[in-house]
Each structure stands twice: as C-alpha cells, then as structure tokens.
PDB file of N, CA, C and O in Angstrom:
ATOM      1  N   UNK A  16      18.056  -1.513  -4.641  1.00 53.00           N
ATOM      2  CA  UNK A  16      17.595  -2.899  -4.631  1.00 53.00           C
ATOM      3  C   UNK A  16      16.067  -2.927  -4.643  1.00 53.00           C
ATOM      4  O   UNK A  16      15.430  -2.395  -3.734  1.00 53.00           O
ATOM      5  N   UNK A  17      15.544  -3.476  -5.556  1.00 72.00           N
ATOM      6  CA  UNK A  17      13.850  -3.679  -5.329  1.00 72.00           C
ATOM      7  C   UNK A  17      13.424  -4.813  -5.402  1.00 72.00           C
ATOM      8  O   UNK A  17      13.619  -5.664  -6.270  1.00 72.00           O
ATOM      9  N   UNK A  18      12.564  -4.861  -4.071  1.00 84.00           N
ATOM     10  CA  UNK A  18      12.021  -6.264  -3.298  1.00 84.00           C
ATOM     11  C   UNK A  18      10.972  -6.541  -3.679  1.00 84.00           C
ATOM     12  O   UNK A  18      10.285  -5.521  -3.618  1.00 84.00           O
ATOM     13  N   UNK A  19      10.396  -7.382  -4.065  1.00 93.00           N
ATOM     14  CA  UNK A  19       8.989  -7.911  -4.503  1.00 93.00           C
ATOM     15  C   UNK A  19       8.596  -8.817  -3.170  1.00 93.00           C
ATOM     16  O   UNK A  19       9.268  -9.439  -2.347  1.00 93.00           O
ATOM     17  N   UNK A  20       7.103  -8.575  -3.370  1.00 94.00           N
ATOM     18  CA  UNK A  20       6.353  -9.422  -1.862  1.00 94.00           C
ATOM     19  C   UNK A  20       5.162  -9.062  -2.490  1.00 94.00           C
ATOM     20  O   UNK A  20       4.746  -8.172  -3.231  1.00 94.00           O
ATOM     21  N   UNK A  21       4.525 -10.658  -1.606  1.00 96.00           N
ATOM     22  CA  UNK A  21       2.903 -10.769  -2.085  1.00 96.00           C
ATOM     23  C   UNK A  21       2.435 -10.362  -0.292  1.00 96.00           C
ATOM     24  O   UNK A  21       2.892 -10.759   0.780  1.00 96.00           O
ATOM     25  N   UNK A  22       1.514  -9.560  -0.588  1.00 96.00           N
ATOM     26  CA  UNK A  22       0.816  -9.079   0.554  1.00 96.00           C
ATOM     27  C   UNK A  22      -0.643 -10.046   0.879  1.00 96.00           C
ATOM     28  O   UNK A  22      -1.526  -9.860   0.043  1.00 96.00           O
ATOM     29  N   UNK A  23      -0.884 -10.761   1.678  1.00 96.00           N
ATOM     30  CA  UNK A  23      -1.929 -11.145   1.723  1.00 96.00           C
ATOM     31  C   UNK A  23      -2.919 -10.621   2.328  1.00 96.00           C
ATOM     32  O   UNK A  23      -2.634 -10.670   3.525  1.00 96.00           O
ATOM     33  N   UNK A  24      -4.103 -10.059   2.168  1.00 95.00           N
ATOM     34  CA  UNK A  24      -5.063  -9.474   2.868  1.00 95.00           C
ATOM     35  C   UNK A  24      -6.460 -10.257   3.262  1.00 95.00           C
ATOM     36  O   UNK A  24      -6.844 -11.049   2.401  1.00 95.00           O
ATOM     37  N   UNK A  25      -7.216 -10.149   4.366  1.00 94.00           N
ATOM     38  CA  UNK A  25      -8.009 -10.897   4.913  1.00 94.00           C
ATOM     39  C   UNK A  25      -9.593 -10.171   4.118  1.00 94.00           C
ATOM     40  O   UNK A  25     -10.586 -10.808   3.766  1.00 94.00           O
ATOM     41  N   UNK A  26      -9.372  -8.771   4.027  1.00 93.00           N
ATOM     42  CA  UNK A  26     -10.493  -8.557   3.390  1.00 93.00           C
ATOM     43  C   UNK A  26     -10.051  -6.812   2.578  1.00 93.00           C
ATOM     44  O   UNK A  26      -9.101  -6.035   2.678  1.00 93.00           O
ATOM     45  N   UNK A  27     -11.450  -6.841   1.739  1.00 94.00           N
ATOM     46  CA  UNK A  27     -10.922  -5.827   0.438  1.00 94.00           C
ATOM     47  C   UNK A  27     -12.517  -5.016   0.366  1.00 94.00           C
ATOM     48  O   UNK A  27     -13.680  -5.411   0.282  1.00 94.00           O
ATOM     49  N   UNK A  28     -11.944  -3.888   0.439  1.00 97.00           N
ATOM     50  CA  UNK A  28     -10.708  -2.838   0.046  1.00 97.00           C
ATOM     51  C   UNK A  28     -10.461  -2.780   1.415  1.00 97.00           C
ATOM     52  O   UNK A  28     -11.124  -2.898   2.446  1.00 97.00           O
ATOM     53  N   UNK A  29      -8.829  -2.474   0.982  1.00 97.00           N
ATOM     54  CA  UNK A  29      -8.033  -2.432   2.654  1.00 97.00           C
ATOM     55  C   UNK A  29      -7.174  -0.576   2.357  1.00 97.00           C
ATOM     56  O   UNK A  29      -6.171  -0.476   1.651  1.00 97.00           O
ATOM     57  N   UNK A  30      -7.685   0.388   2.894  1.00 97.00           N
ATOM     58  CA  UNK A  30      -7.064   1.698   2.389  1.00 97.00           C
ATOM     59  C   UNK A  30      -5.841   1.534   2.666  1.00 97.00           C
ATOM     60  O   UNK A  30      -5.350   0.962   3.638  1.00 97.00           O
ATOM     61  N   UNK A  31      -5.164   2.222   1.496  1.00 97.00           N
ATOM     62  CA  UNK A  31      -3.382   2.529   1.433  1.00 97.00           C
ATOM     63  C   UNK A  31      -2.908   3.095   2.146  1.00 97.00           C
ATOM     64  O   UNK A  31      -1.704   2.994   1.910  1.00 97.00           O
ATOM     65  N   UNK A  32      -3.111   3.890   3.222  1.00 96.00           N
ATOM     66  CA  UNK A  32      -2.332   4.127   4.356  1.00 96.00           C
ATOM     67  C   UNK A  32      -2.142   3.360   5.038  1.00 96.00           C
ATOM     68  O   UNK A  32      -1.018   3.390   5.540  1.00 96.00           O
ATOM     69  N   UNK A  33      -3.251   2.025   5.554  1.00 96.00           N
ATOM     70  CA  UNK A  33      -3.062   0.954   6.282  1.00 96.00           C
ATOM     71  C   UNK A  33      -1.924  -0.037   6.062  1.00 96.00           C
ATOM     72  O   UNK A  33      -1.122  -0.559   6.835  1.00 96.00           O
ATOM     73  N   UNK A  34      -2.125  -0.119   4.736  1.00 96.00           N
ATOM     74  CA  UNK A  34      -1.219  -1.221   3.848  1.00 96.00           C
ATOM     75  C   UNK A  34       0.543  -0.957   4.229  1.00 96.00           C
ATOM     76  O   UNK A  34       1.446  -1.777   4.395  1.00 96.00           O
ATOM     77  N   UNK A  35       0.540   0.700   4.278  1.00 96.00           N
ATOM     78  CA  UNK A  35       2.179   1.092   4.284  1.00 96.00           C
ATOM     79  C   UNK A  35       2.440   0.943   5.703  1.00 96.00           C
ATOM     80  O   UNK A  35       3.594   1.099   6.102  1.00 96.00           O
ATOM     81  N   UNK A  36       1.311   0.600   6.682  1.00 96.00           N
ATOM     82  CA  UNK A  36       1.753   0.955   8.391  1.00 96.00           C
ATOM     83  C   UNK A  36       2.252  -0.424   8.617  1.00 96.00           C
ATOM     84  O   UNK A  36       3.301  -0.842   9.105  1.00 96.00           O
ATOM     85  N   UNK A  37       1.038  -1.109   8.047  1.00 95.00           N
ATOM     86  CA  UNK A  37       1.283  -2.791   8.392  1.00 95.00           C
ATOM     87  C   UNK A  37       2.469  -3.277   7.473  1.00 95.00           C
ATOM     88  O   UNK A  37       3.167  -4.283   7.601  1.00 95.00           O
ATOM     89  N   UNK A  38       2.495  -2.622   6.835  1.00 95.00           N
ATOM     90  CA  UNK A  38       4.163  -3.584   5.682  1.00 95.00           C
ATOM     91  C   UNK A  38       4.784  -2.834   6.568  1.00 95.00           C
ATOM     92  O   UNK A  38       5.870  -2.688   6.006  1.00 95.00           O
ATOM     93  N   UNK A  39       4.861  -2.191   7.677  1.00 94.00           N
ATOM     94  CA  UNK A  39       6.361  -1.720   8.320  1.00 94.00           C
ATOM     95  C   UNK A  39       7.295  -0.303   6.967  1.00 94.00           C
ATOM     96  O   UNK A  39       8.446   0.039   7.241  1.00 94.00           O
ATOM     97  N   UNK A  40       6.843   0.087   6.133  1.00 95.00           N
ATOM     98  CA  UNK A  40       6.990   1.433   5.742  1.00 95.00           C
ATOM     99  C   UNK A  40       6.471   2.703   6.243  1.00 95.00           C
ATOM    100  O   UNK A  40       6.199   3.641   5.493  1.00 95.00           O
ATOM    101  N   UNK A  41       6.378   2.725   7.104  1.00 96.00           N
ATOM    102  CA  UNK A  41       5.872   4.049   7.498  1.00 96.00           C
ATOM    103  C   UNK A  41       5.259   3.070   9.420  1.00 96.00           C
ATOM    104  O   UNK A  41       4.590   2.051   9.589  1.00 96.00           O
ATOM    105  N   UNK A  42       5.776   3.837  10.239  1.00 95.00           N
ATOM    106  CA  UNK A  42       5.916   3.812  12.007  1.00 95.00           C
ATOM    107  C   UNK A  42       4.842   4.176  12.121  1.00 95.00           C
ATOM    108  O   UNK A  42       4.525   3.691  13.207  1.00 95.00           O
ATOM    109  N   UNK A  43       3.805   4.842  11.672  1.00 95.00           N
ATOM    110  CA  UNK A  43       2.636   4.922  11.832  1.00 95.00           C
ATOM    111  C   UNK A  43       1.160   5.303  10.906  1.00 95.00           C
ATOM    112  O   UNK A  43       1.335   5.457   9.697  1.00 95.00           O
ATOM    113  N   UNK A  44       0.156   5.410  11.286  1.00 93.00           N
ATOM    114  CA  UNK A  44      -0.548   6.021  10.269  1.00 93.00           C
ATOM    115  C   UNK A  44      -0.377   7.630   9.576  1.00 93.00           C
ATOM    116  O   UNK A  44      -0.318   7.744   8.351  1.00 93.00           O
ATOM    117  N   UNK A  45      -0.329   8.422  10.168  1.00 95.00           N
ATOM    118  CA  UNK A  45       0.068   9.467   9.868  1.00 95.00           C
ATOM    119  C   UNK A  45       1.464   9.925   9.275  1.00 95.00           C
ATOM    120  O   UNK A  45       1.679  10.966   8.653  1.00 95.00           O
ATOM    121  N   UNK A  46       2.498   8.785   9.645  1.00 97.00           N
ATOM    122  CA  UNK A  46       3.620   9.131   8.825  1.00 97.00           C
ATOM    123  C   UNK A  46       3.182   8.592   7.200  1.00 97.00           C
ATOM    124  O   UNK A  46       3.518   9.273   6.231  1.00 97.00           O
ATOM    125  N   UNK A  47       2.308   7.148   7.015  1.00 96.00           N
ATOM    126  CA  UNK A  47       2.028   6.857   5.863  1.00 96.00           C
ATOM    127  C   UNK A  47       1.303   8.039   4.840  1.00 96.00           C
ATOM    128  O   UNK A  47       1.496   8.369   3.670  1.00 96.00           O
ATOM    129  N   UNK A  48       0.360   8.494   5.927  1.00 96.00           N
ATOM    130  CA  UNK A  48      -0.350   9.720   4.916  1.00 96.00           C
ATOM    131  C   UNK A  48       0.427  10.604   4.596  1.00 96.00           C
ATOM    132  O   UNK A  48       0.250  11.140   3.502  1.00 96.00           O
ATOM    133  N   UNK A  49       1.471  11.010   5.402  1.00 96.00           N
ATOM    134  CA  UNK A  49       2.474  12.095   4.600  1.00 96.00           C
ATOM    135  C   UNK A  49       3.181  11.335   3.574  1.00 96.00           C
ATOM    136  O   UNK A  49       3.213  11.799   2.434  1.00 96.00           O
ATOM    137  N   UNK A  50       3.848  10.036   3.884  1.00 97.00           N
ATOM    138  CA  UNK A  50       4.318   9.727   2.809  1.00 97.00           C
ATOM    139  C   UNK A  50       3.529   9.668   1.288  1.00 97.00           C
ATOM    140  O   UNK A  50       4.126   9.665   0.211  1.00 97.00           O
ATOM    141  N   UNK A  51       2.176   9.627   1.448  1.00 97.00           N
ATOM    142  CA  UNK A  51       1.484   9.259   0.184  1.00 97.00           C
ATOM    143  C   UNK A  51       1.097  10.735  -0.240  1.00 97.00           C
ATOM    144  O   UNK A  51       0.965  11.159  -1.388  1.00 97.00           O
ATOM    145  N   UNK A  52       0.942  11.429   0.974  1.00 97.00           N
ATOM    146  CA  UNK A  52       0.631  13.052   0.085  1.00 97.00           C
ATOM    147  C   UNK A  52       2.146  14.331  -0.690  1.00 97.00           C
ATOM    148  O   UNK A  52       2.176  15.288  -1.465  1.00 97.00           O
ATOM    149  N   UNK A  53       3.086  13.586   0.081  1.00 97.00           N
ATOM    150  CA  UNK A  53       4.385  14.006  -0.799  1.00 97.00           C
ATOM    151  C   UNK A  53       4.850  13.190  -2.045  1.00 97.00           C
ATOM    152  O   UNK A  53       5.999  13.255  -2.482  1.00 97.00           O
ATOM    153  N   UNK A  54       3.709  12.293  -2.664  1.00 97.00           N
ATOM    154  CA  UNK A  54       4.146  11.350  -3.623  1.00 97.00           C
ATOM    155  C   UNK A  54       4.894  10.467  -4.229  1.00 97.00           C
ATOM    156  O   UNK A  54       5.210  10.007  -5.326  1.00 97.00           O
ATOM    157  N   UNK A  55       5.087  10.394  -2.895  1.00 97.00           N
ATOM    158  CA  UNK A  55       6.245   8.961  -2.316  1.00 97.00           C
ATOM    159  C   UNK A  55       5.578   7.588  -3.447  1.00 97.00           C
ATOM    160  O   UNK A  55       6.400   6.887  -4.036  1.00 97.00           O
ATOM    161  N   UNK A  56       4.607   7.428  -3.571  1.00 98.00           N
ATOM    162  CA  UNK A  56       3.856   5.783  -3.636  1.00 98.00           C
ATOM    163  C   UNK A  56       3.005   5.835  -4.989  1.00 98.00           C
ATOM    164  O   UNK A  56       2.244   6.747  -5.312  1.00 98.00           O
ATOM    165  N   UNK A  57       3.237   4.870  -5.591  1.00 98.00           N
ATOM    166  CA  UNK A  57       2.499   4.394  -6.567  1.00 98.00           C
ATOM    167  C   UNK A  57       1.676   3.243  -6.577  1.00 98.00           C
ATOM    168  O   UNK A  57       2.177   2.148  -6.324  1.00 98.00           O
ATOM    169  N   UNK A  58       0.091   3.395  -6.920  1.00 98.00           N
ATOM    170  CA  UNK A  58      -0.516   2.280  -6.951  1.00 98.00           C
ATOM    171  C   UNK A  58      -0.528   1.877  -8.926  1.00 98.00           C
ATOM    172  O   UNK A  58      -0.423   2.579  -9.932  1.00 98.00           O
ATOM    173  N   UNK A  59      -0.679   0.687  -8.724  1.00 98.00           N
ATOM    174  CA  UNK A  59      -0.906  -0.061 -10.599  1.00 98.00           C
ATOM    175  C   UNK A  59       0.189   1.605 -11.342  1.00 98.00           C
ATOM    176  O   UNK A  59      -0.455   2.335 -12.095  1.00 98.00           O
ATOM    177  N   UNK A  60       1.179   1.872 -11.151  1.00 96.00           N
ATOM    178  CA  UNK A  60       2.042   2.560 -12.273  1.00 96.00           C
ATOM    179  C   UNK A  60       1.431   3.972 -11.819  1.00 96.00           C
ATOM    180  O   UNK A  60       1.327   4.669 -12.827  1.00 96.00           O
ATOM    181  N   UNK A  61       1.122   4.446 -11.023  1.00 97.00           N
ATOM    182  CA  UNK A  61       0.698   6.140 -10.836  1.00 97.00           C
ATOM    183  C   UNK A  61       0.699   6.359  -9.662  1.00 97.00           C
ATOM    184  O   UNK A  61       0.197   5.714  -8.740  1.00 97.00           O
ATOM    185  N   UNK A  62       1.393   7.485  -9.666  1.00 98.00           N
ATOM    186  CA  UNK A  62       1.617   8.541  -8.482  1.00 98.00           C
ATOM    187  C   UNK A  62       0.096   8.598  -8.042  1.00 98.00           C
ATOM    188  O   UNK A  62      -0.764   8.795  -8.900  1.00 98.00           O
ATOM    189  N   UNK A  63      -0.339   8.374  -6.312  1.00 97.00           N
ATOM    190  CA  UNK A  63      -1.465   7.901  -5.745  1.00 97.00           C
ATOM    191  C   UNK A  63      -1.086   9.534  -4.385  1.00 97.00           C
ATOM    192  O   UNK A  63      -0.038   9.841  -3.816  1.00 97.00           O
ATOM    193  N   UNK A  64      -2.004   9.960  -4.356  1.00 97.00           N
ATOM    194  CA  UNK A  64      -2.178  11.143  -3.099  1.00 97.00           C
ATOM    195  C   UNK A  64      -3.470  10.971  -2.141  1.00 97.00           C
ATOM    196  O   UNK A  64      -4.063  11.482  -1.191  1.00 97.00           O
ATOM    197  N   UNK A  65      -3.485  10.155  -2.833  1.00 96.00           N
ATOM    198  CA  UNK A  65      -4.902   9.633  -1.773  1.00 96.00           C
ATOM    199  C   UNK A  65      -4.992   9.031  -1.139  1.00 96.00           C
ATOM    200  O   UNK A  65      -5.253   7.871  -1.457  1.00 96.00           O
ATOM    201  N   UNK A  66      -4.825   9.427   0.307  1.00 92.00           N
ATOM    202  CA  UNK A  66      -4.564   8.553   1.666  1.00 92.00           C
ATOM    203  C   UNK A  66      -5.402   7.342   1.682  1.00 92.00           C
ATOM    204  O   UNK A  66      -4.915   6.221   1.536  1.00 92.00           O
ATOM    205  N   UNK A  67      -7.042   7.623   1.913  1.00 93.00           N
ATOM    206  CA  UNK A  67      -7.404   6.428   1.906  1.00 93.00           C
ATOM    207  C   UNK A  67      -8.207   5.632   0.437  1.00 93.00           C
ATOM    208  O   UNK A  67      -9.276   5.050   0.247  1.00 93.00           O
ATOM    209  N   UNK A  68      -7.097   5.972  -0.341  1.00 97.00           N
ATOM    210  CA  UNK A  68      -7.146   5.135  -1.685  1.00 97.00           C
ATOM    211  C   UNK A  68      -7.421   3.899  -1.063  1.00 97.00           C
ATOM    212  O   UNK A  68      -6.829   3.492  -0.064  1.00 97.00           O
ATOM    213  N   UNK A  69      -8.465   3.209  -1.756  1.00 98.00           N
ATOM    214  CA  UNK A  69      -9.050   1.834  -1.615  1.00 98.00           C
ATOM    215  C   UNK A  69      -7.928   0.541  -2.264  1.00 98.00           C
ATOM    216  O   UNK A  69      -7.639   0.695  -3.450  1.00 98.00           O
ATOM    217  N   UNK A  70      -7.645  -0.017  -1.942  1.00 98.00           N
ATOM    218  CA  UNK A  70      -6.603  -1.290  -1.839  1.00 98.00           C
ATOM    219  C   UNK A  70      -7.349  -2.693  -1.911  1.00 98.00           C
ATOM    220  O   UNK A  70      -7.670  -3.399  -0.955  1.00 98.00           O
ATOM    221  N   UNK A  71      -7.599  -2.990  -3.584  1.00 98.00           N
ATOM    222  CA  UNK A  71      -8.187  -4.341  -3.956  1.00 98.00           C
ATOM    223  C   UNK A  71      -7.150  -5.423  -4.258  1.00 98.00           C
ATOM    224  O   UNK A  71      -6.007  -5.020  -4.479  1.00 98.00           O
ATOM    225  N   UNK A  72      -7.428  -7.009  -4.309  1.00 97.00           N
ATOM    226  CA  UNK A  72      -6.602  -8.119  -4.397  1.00 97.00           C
ATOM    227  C   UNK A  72      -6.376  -7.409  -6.230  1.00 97.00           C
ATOM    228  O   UNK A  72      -7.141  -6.817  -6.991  1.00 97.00           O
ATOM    229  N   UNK A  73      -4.604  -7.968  -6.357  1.00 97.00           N
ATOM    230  CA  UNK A  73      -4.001  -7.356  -7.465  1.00 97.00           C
ATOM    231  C   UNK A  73      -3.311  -6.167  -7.888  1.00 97.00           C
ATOM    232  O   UNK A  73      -2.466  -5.803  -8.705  1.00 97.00           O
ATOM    233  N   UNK A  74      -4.320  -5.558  -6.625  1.00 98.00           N
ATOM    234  CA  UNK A  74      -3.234  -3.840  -7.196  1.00 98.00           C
ATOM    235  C   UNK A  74      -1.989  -4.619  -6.712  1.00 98.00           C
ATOM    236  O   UNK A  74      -1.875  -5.676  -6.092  1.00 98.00           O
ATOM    237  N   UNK A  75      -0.659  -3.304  -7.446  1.00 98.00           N
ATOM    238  CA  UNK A  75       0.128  -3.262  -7.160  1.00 98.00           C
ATOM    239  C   UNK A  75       1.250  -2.003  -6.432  1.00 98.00           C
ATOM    240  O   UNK A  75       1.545  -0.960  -7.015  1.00 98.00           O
ATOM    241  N   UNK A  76       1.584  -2.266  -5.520  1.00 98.00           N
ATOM    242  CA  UNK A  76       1.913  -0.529  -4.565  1.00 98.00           C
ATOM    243  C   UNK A  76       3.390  -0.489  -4.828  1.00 98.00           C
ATOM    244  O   UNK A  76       3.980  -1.567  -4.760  1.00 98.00           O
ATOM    245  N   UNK A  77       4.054   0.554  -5.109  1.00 97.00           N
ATOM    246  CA  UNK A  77       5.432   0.550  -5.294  1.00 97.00           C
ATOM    247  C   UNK A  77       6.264   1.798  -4.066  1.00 97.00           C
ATOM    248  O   UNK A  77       5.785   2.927  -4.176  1.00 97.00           O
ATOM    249  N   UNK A  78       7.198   1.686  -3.175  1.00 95.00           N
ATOM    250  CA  UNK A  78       7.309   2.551  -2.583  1.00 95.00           C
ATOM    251  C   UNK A  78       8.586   2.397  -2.057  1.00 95.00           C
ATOM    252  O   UNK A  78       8.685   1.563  -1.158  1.00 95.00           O
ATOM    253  N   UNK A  79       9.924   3.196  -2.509  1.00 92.00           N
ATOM    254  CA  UNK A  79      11.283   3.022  -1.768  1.00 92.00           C
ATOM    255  C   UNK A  79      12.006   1.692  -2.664  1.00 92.00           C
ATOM    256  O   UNK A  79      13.110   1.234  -2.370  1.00 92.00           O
ATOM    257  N   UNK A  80      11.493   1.385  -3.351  1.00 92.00           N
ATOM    258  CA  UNK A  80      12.287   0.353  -4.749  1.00 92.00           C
ATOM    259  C   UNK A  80      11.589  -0.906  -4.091  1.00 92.00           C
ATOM    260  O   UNK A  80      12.216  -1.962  -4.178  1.00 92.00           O
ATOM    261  N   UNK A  81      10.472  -0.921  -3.499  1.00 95.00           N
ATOM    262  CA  UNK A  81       9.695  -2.063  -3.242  1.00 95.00           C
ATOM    263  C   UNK A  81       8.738  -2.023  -4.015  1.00 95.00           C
ATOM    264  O   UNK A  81       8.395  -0.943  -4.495  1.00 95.00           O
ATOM    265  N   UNK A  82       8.055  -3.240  -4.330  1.00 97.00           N
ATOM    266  CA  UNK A  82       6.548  -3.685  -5.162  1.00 97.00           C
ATOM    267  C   UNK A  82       6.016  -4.449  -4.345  1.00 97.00           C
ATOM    268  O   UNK A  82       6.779  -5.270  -3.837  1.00 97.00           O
ATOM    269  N   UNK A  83       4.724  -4.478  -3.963  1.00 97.00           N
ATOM    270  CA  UNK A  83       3.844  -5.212  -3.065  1.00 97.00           C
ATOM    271  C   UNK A  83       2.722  -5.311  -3.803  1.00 97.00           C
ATOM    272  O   UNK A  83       1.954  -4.377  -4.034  1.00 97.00           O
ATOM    273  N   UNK A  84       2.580  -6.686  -4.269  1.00 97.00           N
ATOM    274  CA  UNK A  84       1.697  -7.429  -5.195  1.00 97.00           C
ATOM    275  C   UNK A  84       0.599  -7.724  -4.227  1.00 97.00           C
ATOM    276  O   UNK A  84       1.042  -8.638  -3.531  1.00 97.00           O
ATOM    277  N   UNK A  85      -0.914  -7.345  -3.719  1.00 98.00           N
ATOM    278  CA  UNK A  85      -1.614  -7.722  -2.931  1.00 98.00           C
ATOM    279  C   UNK A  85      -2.682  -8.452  -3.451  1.00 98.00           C
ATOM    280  O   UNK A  85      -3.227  -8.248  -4.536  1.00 98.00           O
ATOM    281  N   UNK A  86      -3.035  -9.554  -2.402  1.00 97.00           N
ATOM    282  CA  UNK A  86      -3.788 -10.836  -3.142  1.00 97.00           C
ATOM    283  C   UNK A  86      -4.602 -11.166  -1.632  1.00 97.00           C
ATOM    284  O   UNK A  86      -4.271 -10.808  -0.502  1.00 97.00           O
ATOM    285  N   UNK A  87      -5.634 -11.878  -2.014  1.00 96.00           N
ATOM    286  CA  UNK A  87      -6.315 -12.364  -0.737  1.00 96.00           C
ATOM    287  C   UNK A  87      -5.950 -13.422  -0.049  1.00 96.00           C
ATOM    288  O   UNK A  87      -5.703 -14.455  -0.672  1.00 96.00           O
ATOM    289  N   UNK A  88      -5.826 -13.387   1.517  1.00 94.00           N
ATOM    290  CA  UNK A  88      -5.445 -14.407   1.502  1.00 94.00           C
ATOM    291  C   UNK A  88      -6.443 -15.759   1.583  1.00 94.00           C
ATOM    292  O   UNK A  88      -7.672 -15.718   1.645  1.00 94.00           O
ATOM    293  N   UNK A  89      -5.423 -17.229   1.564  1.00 88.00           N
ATOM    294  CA  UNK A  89      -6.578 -18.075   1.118  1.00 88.00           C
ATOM    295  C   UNK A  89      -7.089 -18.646   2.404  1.00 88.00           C
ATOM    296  O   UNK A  89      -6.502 -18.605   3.485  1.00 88.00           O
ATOM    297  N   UNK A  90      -8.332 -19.219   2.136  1.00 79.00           N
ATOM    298  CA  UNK A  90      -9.348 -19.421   3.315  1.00 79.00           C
ATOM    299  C   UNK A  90      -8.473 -20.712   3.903  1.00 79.00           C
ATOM    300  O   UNK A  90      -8.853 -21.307   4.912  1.00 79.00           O
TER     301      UNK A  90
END
C-alpha cells in the first residue's frame, strides 16, 4: 500500500534523518541513519546515503511504499 502525505516544515533545509524520526519511521535518530545508510530511502527518485542530506520545500522522500511530499508550512 503506498501512502502519500504532505509534510509541512517550519523551516528549510530540514536534514533527512530528522524528517524520518519526526514522520514516526524510524524510533529514533540513529535508527533513521541506519535506515538511510542501508538504502532504505529515496529523495526526488534516488537512492540517498546521506544522513544529513539537506531537506528543501518540494523534495520528495519515498520510504516503505510511502511518499512524503514536503512543503512549507504556511505562515
């Protein structure tokens, strides 16, 4: 099953390990970084190993048949 969700973020760049702790994929920070260094996660269509890959409004993160469309949120 793959879930689509708009992520709203307060400010940018928000690193991709953060992104997977706070969406509740990964129990902590360090489980996220393993998940992203065993190549669990895709940012915009590519396999991403870079823990603190920078996370701008628009990317898109794919991880476990989820897509998380991230956008700012509005004032």
């Amino acid at each position: 099953m793959t879930e689509n969700r708009i992520v709203y973020i307060t400010h940018a760049p928000v690193e991709l390990y953060k992104v997977l702790k706070f969406e509740n994929f990964a129990s902590s920070g360090g489980e996220a970084k393993y998940m992203i260094a065993d190549g669990l996660v895709r940012v915009n269509g590519r396999v991403e190993t870079r823990k603190r890959k920078k996370i701008f409004p628009g990317d898109v993160i794919e991880i476990y048949g989820s897509c998380l469309e991230m956008k700012m949120a509005p004032v």
